[in-house]
Structures are given as C-alpha cells and as structure tokens.
Amino acid sequence: MSAVVHQQRDVRRARYAVAAVFAVHGAVTGSFATRVPWIQDHAGVSAGQLGLALAFPALGASLAMPLAGSISHRFGARTALRGLIALWTLALTLPSIAPDLLTLCLALFVYGATAGMSDVAMNALGVEVENRLDKSIMSGLHGMWSAGALIGSAAGTLAAHLGADARLHHALAAAVLTVVGVTACAWVLDLQPTEDEEPPPRFALPPRSALLIGAIGFCAVFAEGASLDWSAVYLRDHLEASAGLAAACTTGFTLTMAVARIAGDHVVDRYGAVRTVRASGVVALLGGLLIVFAEHPATAMGGFALMGLGIAVVVPLCFAAAGRSGSNPSLAIAGVATITYTSGLIAPSAIGLLAQATSLMVSFVLVTVLSCGIAGFAGVLRAGDRTKVTRPEAAVPEPRP
C-alpha cells in the first residue's frame, strides 16, 4: 500500500512540475513577441524582411521536432527535457543580438528548433502523466502555457514601456526562466527506454493517425492565428471601432482561451474528448458566424470570445490523442506539432492575402468554414478518450522500466 501511495505522490508532483515547464515555455514566447519591434529596429530590417525572418522559427521547429524522440530515447525523458528546455530559454537571447537580416534568420531558426523539440518532449511527458493519473490534464497544461505567455508578454510590455534594451531584458528573462525550468524538471517523470526497445528514427514521416489528428489541430490553430493577428484589425477597419476597443478584443480572446484551457479538463473528464471537441467546434462555428455577420463591434467581440472558447481545448486534446495513437508517442506528437506549427505560420498571411483579394469579412468566412472541420472530424480523437478502469490499483500504472 505504501508503494502505491508513494507512486501516487510522485505522479502528482510530476504533474505540477510539467505544468511549470509549460508555463516557462509560454513565458519565453511572450517575452520574445513583445520585443519584436525593438529587434526589427536593431537588425535594421524592413517589414517585408521581418516577415521573412519570422518564418524561420516555424521552419526550424518543423525540421527539429522529429529529433525529440531520439533524444529522449538516448538520455531519458527527464534529462532530455531538462536539456531541451534550457536550450529553449537560452535561445531567447539570440534574436535581440542579431545585427542584420542573415544573423536574425539564423537566430530565429535556432529559436524555433529548440522551441519545437522542447514542445514535443514536454507534451509527451504530459500525456504520460495524464495516463497515470487517469484523468484529463492536457488542457490545463496548455492553459499554463497561455498563462506563462501572458506573464512573459506583460513583463515585456513593461520593459518596452521603460525603454529597456531588449538584449538586457532577454538576458535577464532567460536567466530566470532557465533556473525555473531546469529546477522544475527535477520532479518530472524519469522515463527510460526498455533494453529491447528500438530507438526511434531521427527523421521520419508522421504516422497516418497523426495526420488525421493534425488536421483538426490545423483548423484550430488557423482560427487561433487569424484571431490573434487580425481581430483588432477587423474591429478597427471593418467595424470602425476605436483603437482601444480593438486592442481589448484581442486581449479578451487571449484571456478566454487561457481560462477555457485551465477549466477544460473537468469537461473532458465528464464528456470525453470526442464530444468535447464536437461541442467546441459548434461554439467556434457560432463565434465565426457572429464575427462574419456583425454590424456592431460588441457583436464581433462576442464572436471572438466564442471563437477562443471553442478552439481552446482542441490542440491539447490533439496532443493527448496523438500520444495514445500508436507505438511511438513522440513521433506522433511531433507530427501533430509540425502540422499545427505550419498552420500557425500560414494563417496570418493567408488571411491577409485573401482580405486583399476580397475583404476581411470573407477571410473570416474561411475561418468559420474551418471551424466546421473541428466538429465534423472530432471522431479521430477517439484515442484521446481514456478507457476507465475499475481496479483501484490501476489508476496508477506500474512505472515503465
């Protein structure tokens, strides 16, 4: 009995440790995003050149994410995450010291590569903790990422307001976040491969199951990227809202997503992943319809809030389903992550190009249509619905050797 209690305590502690790592990961993103204008001025690049440079994080992440599985296999999950999260936090310092376009692109490539590998490693450990607890935690973990991003962006906004040099700001932020992230990793699960377990390939195409799951993630992240980057513009240009009201719309969307993710695990435990995502898709669809047909800013703001509520838990549940969809969870998670990163990369530019060719309202018709895909294809997330067990000891499975 004492062994079971000890194991339960270790798993609960691992849950909080992984949550802290998610928050650190998000804080790095928030810290970087708020200082992009300073970085642009320091590197002396135009808006078009900056747009080119900002494609390199997704490129680096897409190429590096498949490596996370082999790194975890070689060093063990805990050591791998400790090293990868340290690389990611320290990579925050690179973009701000880049003096020109070429070095900025290289810095952002490394920034994206370390982001992607640590993302896969922490999501894989999150899925393992969820399995051992036998209750949903992935939505809450991604909620912690959103909370970390909000904290990082708030600190970055303050630094920008004070006129602080981004090199100093990012050096201090990287130092603090590295200490917090590496310390938290001491309590994550220390998963080790079995003696007869084959090492995963360094590069491999994602399994078919990951492609189907990733398609739902693509729809959700496309809607997220479009709403984050274009909601304020939509209110200002299409509905003639004030700059303050337009900015409040984006903040409201972000807060709605964060709150929904933190609270989403309770809904998933009660209704399951498939029904939760189907309902989420319907909510996002209603939000899209409000946005498209809005004649007043308040209506559109309500639509964006519903959009954030509808897509909030979709990506966490995609990662959870990917982690249970085959014999190689890291490879499946990497495949889903690659698809969602790609969606986040192309969404803002796709919305802009379509708006230029037609109108911004028509662009959000596309977002609304993609919301239908979330509800329509939710069944592929069936792997994310845990099989409930009746044996009391089964709630905490035996640790992997």
CSV table of C-alpha atoms in Angstrom, one decimal:
chain,number,residue,atom,x,y,z
A,1,MET,CA,0.0,0.0,0.0
A,2,SER,CA,2.8,2.4,0.9
A,3,ALA,CA,4.4,1.8,-2.5
A,4,VAL,CA,1.1,2.8,-4.3
A,5,VAL,CA,0.8,6.0,-2.1
A,6,HIS,CA,4.4,6.9,-2.9
A,7,GLN,CA,3.8,6.4,-6.6
A,8,GLN,CA,0.7,8.5,-6.5
A,9,ARG,CA,2.6,11.3,-4.8
A,10,ASP,CA,5.4,11.1,-7.4
A,11,VAL,CA,2.9,11.3,-10.3
A,12,ARG,CA,1.0,14.3,-8.7
A,13,ARG,CA,4.4,16.0,-8.2
A,14,ALA,CA,5.3,15.3,-11.8
A,15,ARG,CA,2.0,16.9,-12.9
A,16,TYR,CA,2.9,20.2,-11.2
A,17,ALA,CA,6.5,20.0,-12.5
A,18,VAL,CA,5.3,19.6,-16.1
A,19,ALA,CA,2.8,22.4,-15.6
A,20,ALA,CA,5.7,24.7,-14.5
A,21,VAL,CA,7.7,23.7,-17.6
A,22,PHE,CA,4.7,24.6,-19.8
A,23,ALA,CA,4.4,28.0,-18.1
A,24,VAL,CA,8.2,28.6,-18.7
A,25,HIS,CA,7.8,27.6,-22.4
A,26,GLY,CA,5.0,30.1,-22.8
A,27,ALA,CA,6.8,32.9,-20.9
A,28,VAL,CA,9.7,32.7,-23.4
A,29,THR,CA,7.2,33.1,-26.3
A,30,GLY,CA,5.6,36.1,-24.6
A,31,SER,CA,8.9,37.7,-23.8
A,32,PHE,CA,10.0,37.5,-27.4
A,33,ALA,CA,6.8,38.6,-29.0
A,34,THR,CA,6.6,41.9,-27.2
A,35,ARG,CA,10.1,43.0,-28.3
A,36,VAL,CA,9.8,42.2,-32.0
A,37,PRO,CA,9.7,45.9,-32.9
A,38,TRP,CA,12.9,46.6,-31.0
A,39,ILE,CA,14.6,43.6,-32.7
A,40,GLN,CA,13.4,44.9,-36.1
A,41,ASP,CA,15.0,48.3,-35.4
A,42,HIS,CA,18.2,46.8,-34.0
A,43,ALA,CA,18.7,44.5,-37.0
A,44,GLY,CA,17.7,47.3,-39.5
A,45,VAL,CA,15.2,45.2,-41.5
A,46,SER,CA,12.1,46.3,-43.3
A,47,ALA,CA,8.6,45.0,-42.7
A,48,GLY,CA,8.9,42.6,-45.6
A,49,GLN,CA,12.3,41.3,-44.4
A,50,LEU,CA,11.0,40.9,-40.9
A,51,GLY,CA,8.1,38.8,-42.3
A,52,LEU,CA,10.7,36.6,-44.0
A,53,ALA,CA,12.7,36.2,-40.8
A,54,LEU,CA,9.6,35.3,-38.8
A,55,ALA,CA,9.1,32.3,-41.0
A,56,PHE,CA,12.3,30.8,-39.7
A,57,PRO,CA,11.1,29.7,-36.2
A,58,ALA,CA,8.4,27.5,-37.8
A,59,LEU,CA,11.0,26.2,-40.3
A,60,GLY,CA,13.4,25.3,-37.5
A,61,ALA,CA,10.7,23.7,-35.4
A,62,SER,CA,9.4,21.6,-38.2
A,63,LEU,CA,12.8,20.2,-39.0
A,64,ALA,CA,13.9,19.7,-35.4
A,65,MET,CA,10.8,18.3,-33.8
A,66,PRO,CA,11.3,14.7,-35.1
A,67,LEU,CA,14.6,14.7,-33.2
A,68,ALA,CA,13.0,15.0,-29.8
A,69,GLY,CA,12.0,11.3,-29.7
A,70,SER,CA,15.5,10.0,-30.3
A,71,ILE,CA,17.0,12.5,-27.8
A,72,SER,CA,14.5,11.3,-25.1
A,73,HIS,CA,15.3,7.7,-26.0
A,74,ARG,CA,19.1,8.2,-25.7
A,75,PHE,CA,19.1,10.3,-22.5
A,76,GLY,CA,15.8,9.5,-20.8
A,77,ALA,CA,12.8,11.8,-20.7
A,78,ARG,CA,13.8,13.8,-17.6
A,79,THR,CA,17.4,14.6,-18.8
A,80,ALA,CA,16.2,15.3,-22.3
A,81,LEU,CA,13.5,17.8,-21.2
A,82,ARG,CA,16.0,19.4,-18.8
A,83,GLY,CA,18.5,20.0,-21.6
A,84,LEU,CA,15.9,21.0,-24.2
A,85,ILE,CA,14.1,23.5,-22.0
A,86,ALA,CA,17.4,25.1,-21.1
A,87,LEU,CA,18.3,25.4,-24.8
A,88,TRP,CA,15.0,27.0,-25.5
A,89,THR,CA,15.1,29.5,-22.7
A,90,LEU,CA,18.7,30.5,-23.5
A,91,ALA,CA,17.8,30.8,-27.2
A,92,LEU,CA,15.6,33.7,-26.2
A,93,THR,CA,18.8,35.8,-26.1
A,94,LEU,CA,19.7,35.2,-29.8
A,95,PRO,CA,17.3,37.3,-31.8
A,96,SER,CA,17.9,40.5,-29.9
A,97,ILE,CA,21.7,40.4,-30.6
A,98,ALA,CA,21.3,39.8,-34.3
A,99,PRO,CA,22.8,42.8,-36.2
A,100,ASP,CA,21.4,42.1,-39.7
A,101,LEU,CA,18.8,40.0,-41.6
A,102,LEU,CA,21.0,36.9,-42.1
A,103,THR,CA,22.0,36.6,-38.5
A,104,LEU,CA,18.4,37.3,-37.5
A,105,CYS,CA,17.2,34.4,-39.7
A,106,LEU,CA,19.8,32.1,-38.2
A,107,ALA,CA,18.9,33.1,-34.7
A,108,LEU,CA,15.2,32.6,-35.3
A,109,PHE,CA,15.9,29.2,-36.8
A,110,VAL,CA,17.7,28.1,-33.7
A,111,TYR,CA,15.0,29.7,-31.6
A,112,GLY,CA,12.3,27.7,-33.4
A,113,ALA,CA,14.2,24.5,-33.4
A,114,THR,CA,14.7,24.5,-29.6
A,115,ALA,CA,11.1,25.6,-29.1
A,116,GLY,CA,9.8,22.7,-31.2
A,117,MET,CA,12.0,20.0,-29.6
A,118,SER,CA,11.1,21.1,-26.0
A,119,ASP,CA,7.5,21.3,-27.0
A,120,VAL,CA,7.4,17.7,-28.1
A,121,ALA,CA,9.3,16.5,-25.0
A,122,MET,CA,7.0,18.3,-22.6
A,123,ASN,CA,3.8,17.2,-24.3
A,124,ALA,CA,5.0,13.6,-24.4
A,125,LEU,CA,5.6,13.7,-20.6
A,126,GLY,CA,2.3,15.5,-20.1
A,127,VAL,CA,0.5,12.6,-21.9
A,128,GLU,CA,2.3,10.0,-19.7
A,129,VAL,CA,1.3,11.8,-16.5
A,130,GLU,CA,-2.3,12.0,-17.8
A,131,ASN,CA,-2.3,8.3,-18.4
A,132,ARG,CA,-1.1,7.5,-14.9
A,133,LEU,CA,-3.5,9.9,-13.2
A,134,ASP,CA,-6.3,8.5,-15.4
A,135,LYS,CA,-7.9,12.0,-15.8
A,136,SER,CA,-7.5,14.8,-18.2
A,137,ILE,CA,-4.7,17.3,-17.6
A,138,MET,CA,-3.6,18.3,-21.1
A,139,SER,CA,-6.0,21.2,-21.4
A,140,GLY,CA,-4.8,22.6,-18.1
A,141,LEU,CA,-1.2,22.2,-19.1
A,142,HIS,CA,-1.8,24.2,-22.2
A,143,GLY,CA,-3.7,26.7,-20.0
A,144,MET,CA,-0.5,27.1,-18.0
A,145,TRP,CA,1.4,27.7,-21.3
A,146,SER,CA,-1.1,30.5,-22.0
A,147,ALA,CA,-0.7,31.9,-18.5
A,148,GLY,CA,3.1,31.9,-18.9
A,149,ALA,CA,2.8,33.7,-22.2
A,150,LEU,CA,0.6,36.3,-20.6
A,151,ILE,CA,3.1,36.8,-17.8
A,152,GLY,CA,6.0,37.0,-20.3
A,153,SER,CA,4.2,39.5,-22.5
A,154,ALA,CA,3.3,41.6,-19.5
A,155,ALA,CA,6.9,41.8,-18.4
A,156,GLY,CA,8.0,42.5,-22.0
A,157,THR,CA,5.4,45.3,-22.3
A,158,LEU,CA,6.7,46.9,-19.1
A,159,ALA,CA,10.3,46.6,-20.4
A,160,ALA,CA,9.3,48.2,-23.7
A,161,HIS,CA,7.4,51.0,-21.9
A,162,LEU,CA,10.5,51.7,-19.8
A,163,GLY,CA,12.7,51.8,-23.0
A,164,ALA,CA,14.8,48.9,-21.8
A,165,ASP,CA,17.4,47.4,-24.1
A,166,ALA,CA,15.9,44.0,-25.4
A,167,ARG,CA,19.3,42.4,-25.1
A,168,LEU,CA,19.4,43.1,-21.3
A,169,HIS,CA,15.7,42.3,-20.9
A,170,HIS,CA,16.1,38.9,-22.7
A,171,ALA,CA,19.3,38.1,-20.9
A,172,LEU,CA,17.6,38.5,-17.5
A,173,ALA,CA,14.5,36.7,-18.6
A,174,ALA,CA,16.5,33.8,-20.0
A,175,ALA,CA,18.5,33.5,-16.8
A,176,VAL,CA,15.4,33.4,-14.6
A,177,LEU,CA,13.4,31.1,-16.8
A,178,THR,CA,16.3,28.7,-17.3
A,179,VAL,CA,16.6,28.3,-13.5
A,180,VAL,CA,12.9,27.8,-13.1
A,181,GLY,CA,12.6,25.4,-16.0
A,182,VAL,CA,15.7,23.3,-15.1
A,183,THR,CA,14.6,23.2,-11.4
A,184,ALA,CA,11.1,22.0,-12.3
A,185,CYS,CA,12.5,19.2,-14.5
A,186,ALA,CA,13.9,17.6,-11.3
A,187,TRP,CA,10.4,16.3,-10.5
A,188,VAL,CA,9.1,15.2,-13.9
A,189,LEU,CA,8.8,11.5,-14.6
A,190,ASP,CA,12.1,9.9,-15.4
A,191,LEU,CA,11.0,7.6,-18.2
A,192,GLN,CA,13.7,5.3,-19.6
A,193,PRO,CA,13.5,3.0,-22.6
A,194,THR,CA,13.5,-0.7,-22.1
A,195,GLU,CA,16.5,-2.8,-23.1
A,196,ASP,CA,14.8,-4.3,-26.2
A,197,GLU,CA,13.1,-1.0,-27.3
A,198,GLU,CA,14.2,0.1,-30.7
A,199,PRO,CA,15.4,3.7,-30.9
A,200,PRO,CA,13.1,5.9,-32.9
A,201,PRO,CA,14.4,7.2,-36.3
A,202,ARG,CA,15.9,10.6,-36.3
A,203,PHE,CA,13.8,11.7,-39.2
A,204,ALA,CA,10.5,10.0,-40.2
A,205,LEU,CA,7.2,10.9,-41.7
A,206,PRO,CA,4.4,11.1,-39.1
A,207,PRO,CA,2.1,8.2,-39.0
A,208,ARG,CA,-1.3,8.3,-40.8
A,209,SER,CA,-3.1,8.7,-37.5
A,210,ALA,CA,-1.1,11.8,-36.6
A,211,LEU,CA,-2.0,13.3,-40.0
A,212,LEU,CA,-5.7,12.9,-39.3
A,213,ILE,CA,-5.4,14.2,-35.8
A,214,GLY,CA,-3.2,17.0,-37.0
A,215,ALA,CA,-5.9,18.1,-39.5
A,216,ILE,CA,-8.2,19.1,-36.6
A,217,GLY,CA,-5.3,20.8,-34.9
A,218,PHE,CA,-4.6,22.7,-38.2
A,219,CYS,CA,-8.2,24.0,-38.2
A,220,ALA,CA,-8.0,25.2,-34.6
A,221,VAL,CA,-4.6,26.8,-34.9
A,222,PHE,CA,-5.6,28.5,-38.1
A,223,ALA,CA,-8.5,30.1,-36.3
A,224,GLU,CA,-6.3,31.0,-33.3
A,225,GLY,CA,-3.6,32.6,-35.5
A,226,ALA,CA,-6.2,34.5,-37.6
A,227,SER,CA,-8.0,35.8,-34.5
A,228,LEU,CA,-4.8,36.8,-32.6
A,229,ASP,CA,-3.3,38.7,-35.5
A,230,TRP,CA,-6.4,40.1,-37.2
A,231,SER,CA,-9.2,40.6,-34.6
A,232,ALA,CA,-8.1,44.1,-33.7
A,233,VAL,CA,-7.7,45.0,-37.4
A,234,TYR,CA,-11.2,43.5,-38.1
A,235,LEU,CA,-12.8,45.7,-35.5
A,236,ARG,CA,-10.9,48.8,-36.5
A,237,ASP,CA,-11.2,48.6,-40.3
A,238,HIS,CA,-14.4,46.6,-40.8
A,239,LEU,CA,-16.5,47.8,-37.9
A,240,GLU,CA,-14.8,51.2,-37.4
A,241,ALA,CA,-14.1,50.6,-33.7
A,242,SER,CA,-11.6,52.7,-31.7
A,243,ALA,CA,-8.0,51.5,-31.3
A,244,GLY,CA,-8.6,50.8,-27.6
A,245,LEU,CA,-11.7,48.7,-28.2
A,246,ALA,CA,-9.9,46.8,-31.0
A,247,ALA,CA,-7.0,46.0,-28.7
A,248,ALA,CA,-9.4,44.9,-25.9
A,249,CYS,CA,-10.9,42.4,-28.3
A,250,THR,CA,-7.6,40.7,-28.8
A,251,THR,CA,-6.9,40.7,-25.1
A,252,GLY,CA,-10.4,39.2,-24.4
A,253,PHE,CA,-9.8,36.5,-27.0
A,254,THR,CA,-6.5,35.5,-25.3
A,255,LEU,CA,-8.0,35.5,-21.8
A,256,THR,CA,-10.9,33.4,-22.9
A,257,MET,CA,-8.6,30.8,-24.4
A,258,ALA,CA,-6.5,30.7,-21.2
A,259,VAL,CA,-9.4,30.4,-18.8
A,260,ALA,CA,-11.1,27.8,-21.0
A,261,ARG,CA,-8.0,25.7,-21.2
A,262,ILE,CA,-7.5,25.7,-17.4
A,263,ALA,CA,-11.1,24.7,-16.8
A,264,GLY,CA,-11.3,22.4,-19.8
A,265,ASP,CA,-10.0,19.2,-18.1
A,266,HIS,CA,-13.2,18.9,-16.0
A,267,VAL,CA,-15.3,19.0,-19.1
A,268,VAL,CA,-13.2,16.4,-20.9
A,269,ASP,CA,-13.3,14.1,-17.9
A,270,ARG,CA,-17.1,14.2,-17.8
A,271,TYR,CA,-17.9,14.1,-21.5
A,272,GLY,CA,-14.8,12.7,-23.2
A,273,ALA,CA,-12.5,14.1,-25.9
A,274,VAL,CA,-14.7,13.4,-28.9
A,275,ARG,CA,-17.9,15.0,-27.5
A,276,THR,CA,-16.0,17.9,-26.1
A,277,VAL,CA,-14.3,18.7,-29.4
A,278,ARG,CA,-17.6,18.4,-31.3
A,279,ALA,CA,-19.2,20.9,-28.9
A,280,SER,CA,-16.2,23.1,-29.2
A,281,GLY,CA,-16.4,23.1,-32.9
A,282,VAL,CA,-20.0,24.2,-32.7
A,283,VAL,CA,-19.2,27.0,-30.3
A,284,ALA,CA,-16.3,28.1,-32.6
A,285,LEU,CA,-18.8,28.0,-35.6
A,286,LEU,CA,-21.3,30.2,-33.7
A,287,GLY,CA,-18.4,32.6,-32.9
A,288,GLY,CA,-17.4,32.7,-36.6
A,289,LEU,CA,-21.0,33.5,-37.7
A,290,LEU,CA,-21.2,36.3,-35.2
A,291,ILE,CA,-17.9,37.7,-36.5
A,292,VAL,CA,-18.9,37.5,-40.1
A,293,PHE,CA,-22.4,39.0,-39.7
A,294,ALA,CA,-21.5,41.5,-37.0
A,295,GLU,CA,-22.7,45.1,-37.6
A,296,HIS,CA,-21.5,46.4,-34.3
A,297,PRO,CA,-18.1,45.9,-32.5
A,298,ALA,CA,-19.7,44.4,-29.4
A,299,THR,CA,-21.2,41.6,-31.6
A,300,ALA,CA,-17.8,40.8,-33.1
A,301,MET,CA,-16.1,40.9,-29.7
A,302,GLY,CA,-18.6,38.3,-28.5
A,303,GLY,CA,-17.9,36.3,-31.6
A,304,PHE,CA,-14.1,36.3,-31.0
A,305,ALA,CA,-14.7,35.4,-27.4
A,306,LEU,CA,-16.8,32.4,-28.5
A,307,MET,CA,-14.1,31.5,-31.0
A,308,GLY,CA,-11.5,31.5,-28.3
A,309,LEU,CA,-13.7,29.4,-26.1
A,310,GLY,CA,-14.4,26.9,-29.0
A,311,ILE,CA,-10.8,26.3,-30.0
A,312,ALA,CA,-9.1,26.4,-26.6
A,313,VAL,CA,-9.1,22.7,-25.8
A,314,VAL,CA,-8.7,21.3,-29.3
A,315,VAL,CA,-5.0,21.4,-29.6
A,316,PRO,CA,-4.3,19.9,-26.1
A,317,LEU,CA,-6.7,17.1,-26.9
A,318,CYS,CA,-5.0,16.6,-30.3
A,319,PHE,CA,-1.6,16.1,-28.5
A,320,ALA,CA,-3.3,13.7,-26.0
A,321,ALA,CA,-4.8,11.7,-28.8
A,322,ALA,CA,-1.5,11.6,-30.7
A,323,GLY,CA,0.3,10.3,-27.6
A,324,ARG,CA,-2.1,7.3,-27.5
A,325,SER,CA,-2.5,6.7,-31.2
A,326,GLY,CA,0.4,4.3,-31.8
A,327,SER,CA,3.6,2.6,-30.5
A,328,ASN,CA,5.7,5.8,-30.8
A,329,PRO,CA,4.1,8.7,-29.0
A,330,SER,CA,6.9,11.1,-29.5
A,331,LEU,CA,6.8,10.6,-33.3
A,332,ALA,CA,3.0,11.1,-33.4
A,333,ILE,CA,3.2,14.2,-31.2
A,334,ALA,CA,6.0,15.6,-33.4
A,335,GLY,CA,3.8,15.0,-36.4
A,336,VAL,CA,0.8,16.8,-34.9
A,337,ALA,CA,3.1,19.6,-33.7
A,338,THR,CA,4.6,20.1,-37.1
A,339,ILE,CA,1.1,20.4,-38.7
A,340,THR,CA,-0.1,22.9,-36.1
A,341,TYR,CA,3.1,25.0,-36.3
A,342,THR,CA,2.7,25.1,-40.1
A,343,SER,CA,-0.9,26.2,-39.6
A,344,GLY,CA,0.2,29.0,-37.2
A,345,LEU,CA,2.7,30.1,-39.8
A,346,ILE,CA,0.5,30.4,-42.8
A,347,ALA,CA,-2.8,31.6,-41.1
A,348,PRO,CA,-1.9,35.3,-40.7
A,349,SER,CA,-0.5,35.7,-44.2
A,350,ALA,CA,-3.4,33.6,-45.7
A,351,ILE,CA,-6.0,35.9,-44.0
A,352,GLY,CA,-4.1,39.0,-45.3
A,353,LEU,CA,-3.8,37.8,-48.9
A,354,LEU,CA,-7.5,36.8,-49.0
A,355,ALA,CA,-8.5,40.1,-47.4
A,356,GLN,CA,-6.5,41.9,-50.0
A,357,ALA,CA,-8.1,40.0,-52.9
A,358,THR,CA,-11.7,40.2,-51.4
A,359,SER,CA,-12.4,41.6,-48.0
A,360,LEU,CA,-11.5,40.9,-44.4
A,361,MET,CA,-15.0,39.6,-43.8
A,362,VAL,CA,-14.6,37.0,-46.5
A,363,SER,CA,-11.3,35.9,-44.8
A,364,PHE,CA,-13.2,35.1,-41.6
A,365,VAL,CA,-15.7,33.1,-43.7
A,366,LEU,CA,-12.8,30.8,-44.3
A,367,VAL,CA,-12.1,30.6,-40.6
A,368,THR,CA,-15.8,29.8,-39.9
A,369,VAL,CA,-15.7,27.0,-42.5
A,370,LEU,CA,-12.6,25.5,-40.9
A,371,SER,CA,-14.5,25.5,-37.6
A,372,CYS,CA,-16.9,23.1,-39.2
A,373,GLY,CA,-14.0,20.8,-39.7
A,374,ILE,CA,-13.3,20.7,-35.9
A,375,ALA,CA,-16.8,19.5,-35.2
A,376,GLY,CA,-17.1,17.2,-38.2
A,377,PHE,CA,-13.9,15.3,-37.8
A,378,ALA,CA,-13.8,15.1,-34.0
A,379,GLY,CA,-14.2,11.3,-34.1
A,380,VAL,CA,-10.5,10.9,-35.0
A,381,LEU,CA,-9.7,12.0,-31.4
A,382,ARG,CA,-11.2,8.8,-30.0
A,383,ALA,CA,-7.7,7.8,-28.9
A,384,GLY,CA,-7.8,10.7,-26.6
A,385,ASP,CA,-10.7,9.2,-24.6
A,386,ARG,CA,-9.1,7.2,-21.8
A,387,THR,CA,-10.6,3.7,-21.0
A,388,LYS,CA,-11.9,3.8,-17.5
A,389,VAL,CA,-10.7,1.1,-15.2
A,390,THR,CA,-12.4,-0.5,-12.3
A,391,ARG,CA,-9.5,-1.9,-10.4
A,392,PRO,CA,-8.4,0.6,-7.7
A,393,GLU,CA,-4.7,-0.1,-8.3
A,394,ALA,CA,-5.0,0.5,-12.0
A,395,ALA,CA,-5.4,4.3,-11.5
A,396,VAL,CA,-1.6,4.5,-11.1
A,397,PRO,CA,0.0,2.0,-13.6
A,398,GLU,CA,3.4,0.5,-12.9
A,399,PRO,CA,6.3,2.7,-13.9
A,400,ARG,CA,8.0,2.0,-17.2
A,401,PRO,CA,11.3,0.2,-16.7
